[in-house]
């Protein structure tokens, strides 16, 4: 199956048509997937440094597709984001996450939950009102909800997004800039955003052990974040060495496979029990 140019390598790459078709299928099936229980939320713990105390978890969406199997959110989230369905996705994850926070509070555990937003959520003027209503409905203090926005997302159209960010911030929820270091924003620009937390992109944290450049990036984000009064979170913490280096730099929070992979609701609860009852 050589192409007209005679290049055989192209045979192993899915055609644009195939990619488009699968994306189309995912988008058209997503709503039904939500309704039939194929979509769930996993939780990955965040710990304070240096104490290692569990302070909360990030909510991460999962889709078990009847035909394609376990789908990577990096594949279906962008497809869903490109449609009007993103508010359905965000609403679903936030709803689940706030139910969890409420249950933890009822057991005397004050843990926060982080929910990933899409830029599309910021383009929606009613979004802050819906967040406020959801917090009220579940009787969850706003400070226990963190909303994560990617650096590239939040910088894409500041004039449009800033009013919505300000309204979210005024509710008292915590705003975090995700994947920090991967975008093109100037560091000084962070100062103008109403954010409370910066998450160092995992690529730098993963590279820290072998690459002095990555180490320098991590160190400077920790310093910059602190000089702006932000909480600094490192994701992608996979080993003791990385954690120890982050402690040495004064990083506030760690998340990564060293602590735990993202876990289903039940498994997260079991993890939490084993961890807190000592
Ligand atoms: P993210 O927000 O940067 O989430 C962190 C990703 O890093 C997760 O991938 C997590 O499983 C992975 N990770 C955590 N610790 C480690 C580690 O120690 N090493 C390595 N190599 N990876 C680690 P996941 O769950 O596959 O999610 C991928 C992306 O999909 C997320 O990146 C986020 O951008 C998006 N996403 C996930 N859930 C949602 C959601 O509910 N809404 C939206 N809008 N996006 C979501
Ligand atoms: Ca995130
Ligand atoms: Ca991230
Ligand atoms: Ca990411």
Coordinates of C-alpha atoms and ligand atoms in Angstrom, one line a residue:
X1 CA 0.0 0.0 0.0
X2 CA 2.4 2.6 -1.1
X3 CA 1.1 6.1 -1.6
X4 CA 1.3 8.0 -4.9
X5 CA 4.6 9.4 -3.7
X6 CA 5.9 5.9 -3.1
X7 CA 6.5 6.6 0.6
X8 CA 5.6 3.4 2.5
X9 CA 5.9 4.9 5.9
X10 CA 2.7 6.7 5.4
X11 CA 0.8 3.4 5.4
X12 CA 1.1 3.1 9.2
X13 CA -0.2 6.5 10.0
X14 CA -4.0 6.8 10.3
X15 CA -5.3 9.0 7.6
X16 CA -6.9 12.4 8.3
X17 CA -10.2 10.8 7.4
X18 CA -9.8 8.0 10.0
X19 CA -8.8 10.5 12.7
X20 CA -11.7 12.8 11.8
X21 CA -14.1 9.8 11.9
X22 CA -13.0 8.7 15.3
X23 CA -13.2 12.2 16.7
X24 CA -16.6 12.6 15.2
X25 CA -17.7 9.3 16.8
X26 CA -16.3 10.3 20.2
X27 CA -18.1 13.7 20.2
X28 CA -21.4 12.2 19.1
X29 CA -21.2 9.4 21.7
X30 CA -20.0 11.5 24.6
X31 CA -23.4 12.6 26.0
X32 CA -24.7 9.0 25.9
X33 CA -21.5 7.8 27.5
X34 CA -22.1 10.2 30.4
X35 CA -25.7 8.9 30.8
X36 CA -24.7 5.2 30.7
X37 CA -21.9 5.3 33.2
X38 CA -19.0 4.9 30.8
X39 CA -17.5 8.2 32.1
X40 CA -16.1 8.4 35.6
X41 CA -13.8 10.6 37.7
X42 CA -10.5 9.5 39.1
X43 CA -8.7 11.2 41.9
X44 CA -5.0 11.8 42.3
X45 CA -3.8 13.0 45.8
X46 CA -1.8 16.2 46.4
X47 CA 0.5 16.3 49.5
X48 CA 2.0 19.2 51.3
X49 CA 5.8 19.5 51.4
X50 CA 7.7 18.8 53.5
X51 CA 5.0 17.4 55.9
X52 CA 3.6 14.9 53.3
X53 CA 0.1 15.6 54.7
X54 CA -2.7 14.9 52.2
X55 CA -4.3 18.2 51.3
X56 CA -6.6 17.2 48.5
X57 CA -6.9 15.6 45.1
X58 CA -7.1 16.4 41.4
X59 CA -10.2 15.1 39.6
X60 CA -9.3 13.5 36.3
X61 CA -12.0 12.3 33.8
X62 CA -11.9 8.7 32.5
X63 CA -13.9 7.1 29.7
X64 CA -14.3 3.4 29.3
X65 CA -15.6 3.1 25.7
X66 CA -17.4 -0.1 24.8
X67 CA -15.6 -0.4 21.5
X68 CA -12.3 1.5 21.9
X69 CA -11.6 0.5 25.5
X70 CA -10.0 2.9 28.0
X71 CA -9.7 6.3 26.3
X72 CA -7.0 8.7 27.2
X73 CA -8.4 12.1 28.2
X74 CA -5.7 13.7 26.0
X75 CA -7.6 12.2 23.0
X76 CA -11.3 12.8 23.9
X77 CA -11.1 16.0 26.0
X78 CA -9.8 18.1 23.1
X79 CA -12.5 16.6 20.8
X80 CA -15.2 17.4 23.4
X81 CA -13.7 20.8 24.0
X82 CA -14.1 21.6 20.3
X83 CA -17.8 21.3 20.7
X84 CA -20.4 22.9 22.9
X85 CA -20.3 19.8 25.2
X86 CA -17.4 21.1 27.3
X87 CA -19.7 22.6 29.8
X88 CA -21.4 19.2 30.2
X89 CA -18.0 17.6 30.8
X90 CA -16.9 20.3 33.3
X91 CA -20.3 20.2 35.0
X92 CA -20.2 16.4 35.4
X93 CA -16.7 16.4 36.9
X94 CA -17.4 19.3 39.2
X95 CA -20.6 17.7 40.4
X96 CA -18.8 14.4 41.2
X97 CA -15.9 16.3 42.8
X98 CA -18.1 18.4 45.1
X99 CA -20.1 15.4 46.2
X100 CA -16.7 13.9 47.3
X101 CA -15.6 17.0 49.1
X102 CA -19.0 17.1 51.0
X103 CA -18.6 13.4 52.0
X104 CA -15.0 14.1 53.2
X105 CA -16.2 17.1 55.3
X106 CA -19.0 14.9 56.8
X107 CA -16.2 12.5 58.0
X108 CA -14.2 15.4 59.4
X109 CA -11.7 15.5 56.5
X110 CA -11.0 19.0 55.1
X111 CA -9.6 18.1 51.7
X112 CA -9.8 20.3 48.6
X113 CA -10.5 19.1 45.0
X114 CA -9.0 20.5 41.8
X115 CA -11.1 20.5 38.6
X116 CA -9.6 21.1 35.2
X117 CA -11.3 23.8 33.1
X118 CA -11.3 24.4 29.4
X119 CA -10.8 27.8 27.9
X120 CA -14.4 27.4 26.6
X121 CA -15.6 27.6 30.2
X122 CA -14.2 31.1 30.5
X123 CA -15.9 32.2 27.3
X124 CA -19.2 31.3 29.1
X125 CA -20.4 34.3 31.0
X126 CA -22.8 32.2 33.1
X127 CA -20.0 29.9 34.3
X128 CA -19.2 31.7 37.6
X129 CA -22.9 31.7 38.5
X130 CA -23.1 28.0 37.9
X131 CA -20.0 27.3 40.0
X132 CA -21.5 29.4 42.8
X133 CA -24.8 27.5 42.6
X134 CA -23.0 24.1 42.7
X135 CA -20.9 25.1 45.8
X136 CA -24.1 26.2 47.5
X137 CA -26.0 23.1 46.5
X138 CA -23.4 20.8 48.0
X139 CA -22.7 23.2 50.9
X140 CA -19.0 23.2 50.2
X141 CA -16.8 26.2 51.2
X142 CA -15.4 27.8 48.0
X143 CA -11.8 27.6 49.3
X144 CA -12.0 23.8 49.0
X145 CA -12.5 24.0 45.2
X146 CA -9.5 24.7 42.9
X147 CA -10.0 25.4 39.3
X148 CA -7.1 24.6 37.0
X149 CA -6.5 26.4 33.7
X150 CA -3.7 25.7 31.4
X151 CA -1.2 28.4 30.8
X152 CA -1.9 28.6 27.1
X153 CA -5.6 28.6 27.8
X154 CA -5.6 31.5 30.2
X155 CA -3.3 33.5 28.1
X156 CA -5.1 33.0 24.8
X157 CA -7.6 35.9 25.2
X158 CA -7.0 37.7 28.4
X159 CA -9.4 40.5 27.6
X160 CA -12.3 38.1 27.2
X161 CA -11.3 35.8 30.0
X162 CA -10.2 38.2 32.7
X163 CA -13.7 39.3 33.8
X164 CA -14.8 35.7 34.2
X165 CA -11.6 34.9 36.1
X166 CA -12.1 37.8 38.4
X167 CA -15.7 36.8 39.1
X168 CA -14.6 33.2 39.9
X169 CA -11.9 34.5 42.2
X170 CA -14.3 36.8 44.0
X171 CA -16.3 33.7 44.9
X172 CA -13.4 32.5 46.9
X173 CA -12.4 29.5 44.8
X174 CA -8.7 28.9 44.3
X175 CA -7.5 29.5 40.7
X176 CA -4.4 27.6 39.4
X177 CA -2.4 27.9 36.3
X178 CA -1.7 24.4 35.0
X179 CA 1.2 23.2 32.8
X180 CA 3.2 26.3 33.8
X181 CA 6.4 26.7 31.8
X182 CA 5.1 25.3 28.6
X183 CA 3.4 28.4 27.2
X184 CA 4.9 31.6 25.9
X185 CA 3.7 33.9 28.5
X186 CA 6.0 36.3 30.2
X187 CA 6.4 35.6 33.9
X188 CA 5.5 39.1 34.8
X189 CA 2.2 38.5 33.1
X190 CA 1.2 36.1 35.9
X191 CA 1.1 39.1 38.2
X192 CA -1.9 40.5 36.4
X193 CA -4.0 37.4 36.7
X194 CA -6.1 36.7 39.7
X195 CA -4.5 33.4 40.4
X196 CA -3.4 31.7 43.7
X197 CA -1.5 28.6 42.5
X198 CA 0.9 27.7 39.8
X199 CA 1.5 24.1 38.8
X200 CA 4.9 23.4 37.3
X201 CA 4.5 21.3 34.2
X202 CA 5.4 17.6 34.7
X203 CA 7.9 17.6 31.8
X204 CA 10.3 19.8 33.9
X205 CA 9.7 17.8 37.0
X206 CA 10.3 14.5 35.2
X207 CA 13.5 15.9 33.6
X208 CA 14.9 17.3 36.8
X209 CA 17.0 14.3 37.7
X210 CA 18.9 14.2 34.4
X211 CA 18.7 17.7 33.0
X212 CA 20.2 20.7 34.7
X213 CA 18.1 22.9 32.5
X214 CA 14.9 21.4 33.7
X215 CA 16.2 21.7 37.3
X216 CA 16.8 25.4 36.7
X217 CA 13.3 25.9 35.3
X218 CA 11.7 24.2 38.3
X219 CA 13.8 26.2 40.7
X220 CA 13.0 29.5 39.0
X221 CA 9.3 28.8 38.9
X222 CA 9.3 28.0 42.6
X223 CA 11.1 31.3 43.3
X224 CA 8.9 33.3 41.0
X225 CA 5.8 31.8 42.3
X226 CA 6.7 32.6 45.9
X227 CA 7.8 36.1 45.1
X228 CA 4.3 36.6 43.7
X229 CA 2.7 35.1 46.8
X230 CA 1.5 31.9 45.0
X231 CA 1.3 28.3 46.1
X232 CA 3.7 26.3 44.0
X233 CA 2.6 22.7 43.0
X234 CA 4.9 20.2 41.3
X235 CA 3.2 17.5 39.2
X236 CA 4.9 14.4 37.8
X237 CA 6.7 13.6 41.1
X238 CA 7.8 10.0 40.4
X239 CA 10.6 9.3 42.8
X240 CA 12.1 10.2 46.2
X241 CA 14.9 12.1 44.6
X242 CA 12.5 14.5 42.8
X243 CA 10.5 15.0 46.0
X244 CA 13.7 15.7 48.0
X245 CA 14.9 18.2 45.5
X246 CA 11.5 19.9 45.5
X247 CA 11.6 20.1 49.3
X248 CA 15.0 21.6 49.1
X249 CA 13.7 24.3 46.7
X250 CA 10.8 25.1 49.0
X251 CA 8.1 23.8 46.7
X252 CA 4.7 23.7 48.6
X253 CA 2.8 20.8 47.1
X254 CA 3.6 17.6 45.3
X255 CA 1.5 15.3 43.0
X256 CA 2.7 12.3 41.1
X257 CA 3.1 8.6 40.8
X258 CA 5.4 8.5 43.9
X259 CA 2.4 9.5 46.0
X260 CA -0.2 7.7 43.9
X261 CA -1.5 7.2 40.4
X262 CA -5.0 8.6 39.8
X263 CA -7.5 6.2 41.5
X264 CA -11.2 5.4 41.1
X265 CA -13.5 6.8 43.8
X266 CA -13.4 3.5 45.7
X267 CA -9.7 3.0 45.5
X268 CA -9.0 6.6 46.4
X269 CA -11.1 6.2 49.6
X270 CA -9.2 3.0 50.5
X271 CA -5.9 4.8 49.8
X272 CA -7.0 7.7 52.0
X273 CA -8.0 5.4 54.9
X274 CA -4.7 3.5 54.8
X275 CA -2.9 6.8 54.7
X276 CA -4.7 8.7 57.4
X277 CA -5.3 6.0 59.9
X278 CA -1.8 5.3 61.1
Ligands
LIG1 P1 -3.2 17.6 33.5 O1 -4.3 18.4 34.0 O2 -1.9 18.2 33.4 O3 -3.2 16.3 34.5 C1 -2.1 15.6 34.9 C2 -1.8 14.4 34.1 O4 -0.5 13.9 34.5 C3 -2.8 13.3 34.3 O5 -3.0 12.6 33.1 C4 -2.1 12.4 35.3 O6 -2.5 11.1 35.3 C5 -0.7 12.5 34.8 N1 0.3 12.3 35.9 C6 0.1 12.4 37.2 N2 1.2 12.1 37.9 C7 2.1 11.7 37.0 C8 3.5 11.3 37.1 O7 4.1 11.2 38.2 N3 4.1 10.9 36.0 C9 3.5 11.1 34.8 N4 4.2 10.7 33.7 N5 2.2 11.5 34.6 C10 1.6 11.8 35.7 P2 -4.4 12.2 32.5 O8 -5.3 11.8 33.6 O9 -4.2 11.3 31.4 O10 -5.0 13.6 31.9 C11 -4.4 14.2 30.8 C12 -4.9 15.6 30.6 O11 -6.3 15.6 30.2 C13 -4.9 16.5 31.9 O12 -3.6 17.0 32.1 C14 -5.9 17.5 31.5 O13 -5.4 18.5 30.7 C15 -6.9 16.7 30.7 N6 -8.1 16.4 31.6 C16 -8.2 15.3 32.4 N7 -9.4 15.4 33.1 C17 -10.0 16.5 32.6 C18 -11.3 17.1 32.9 O14 -12.1 16.7 33.7 N8 -11.6 18.3 32.2 C19 -10.7 18.8 31.3 N9 -11.1 20.0 30.7 N10 -9.5 18.3 31.0 C20 -9.2 17.1 31.7
LIG2 CA1 -4.6 19.7 35.7
LIG3 CA1 -0.6 19.7 34.3
LIG4 CA1 -1.5 18.4 30.5

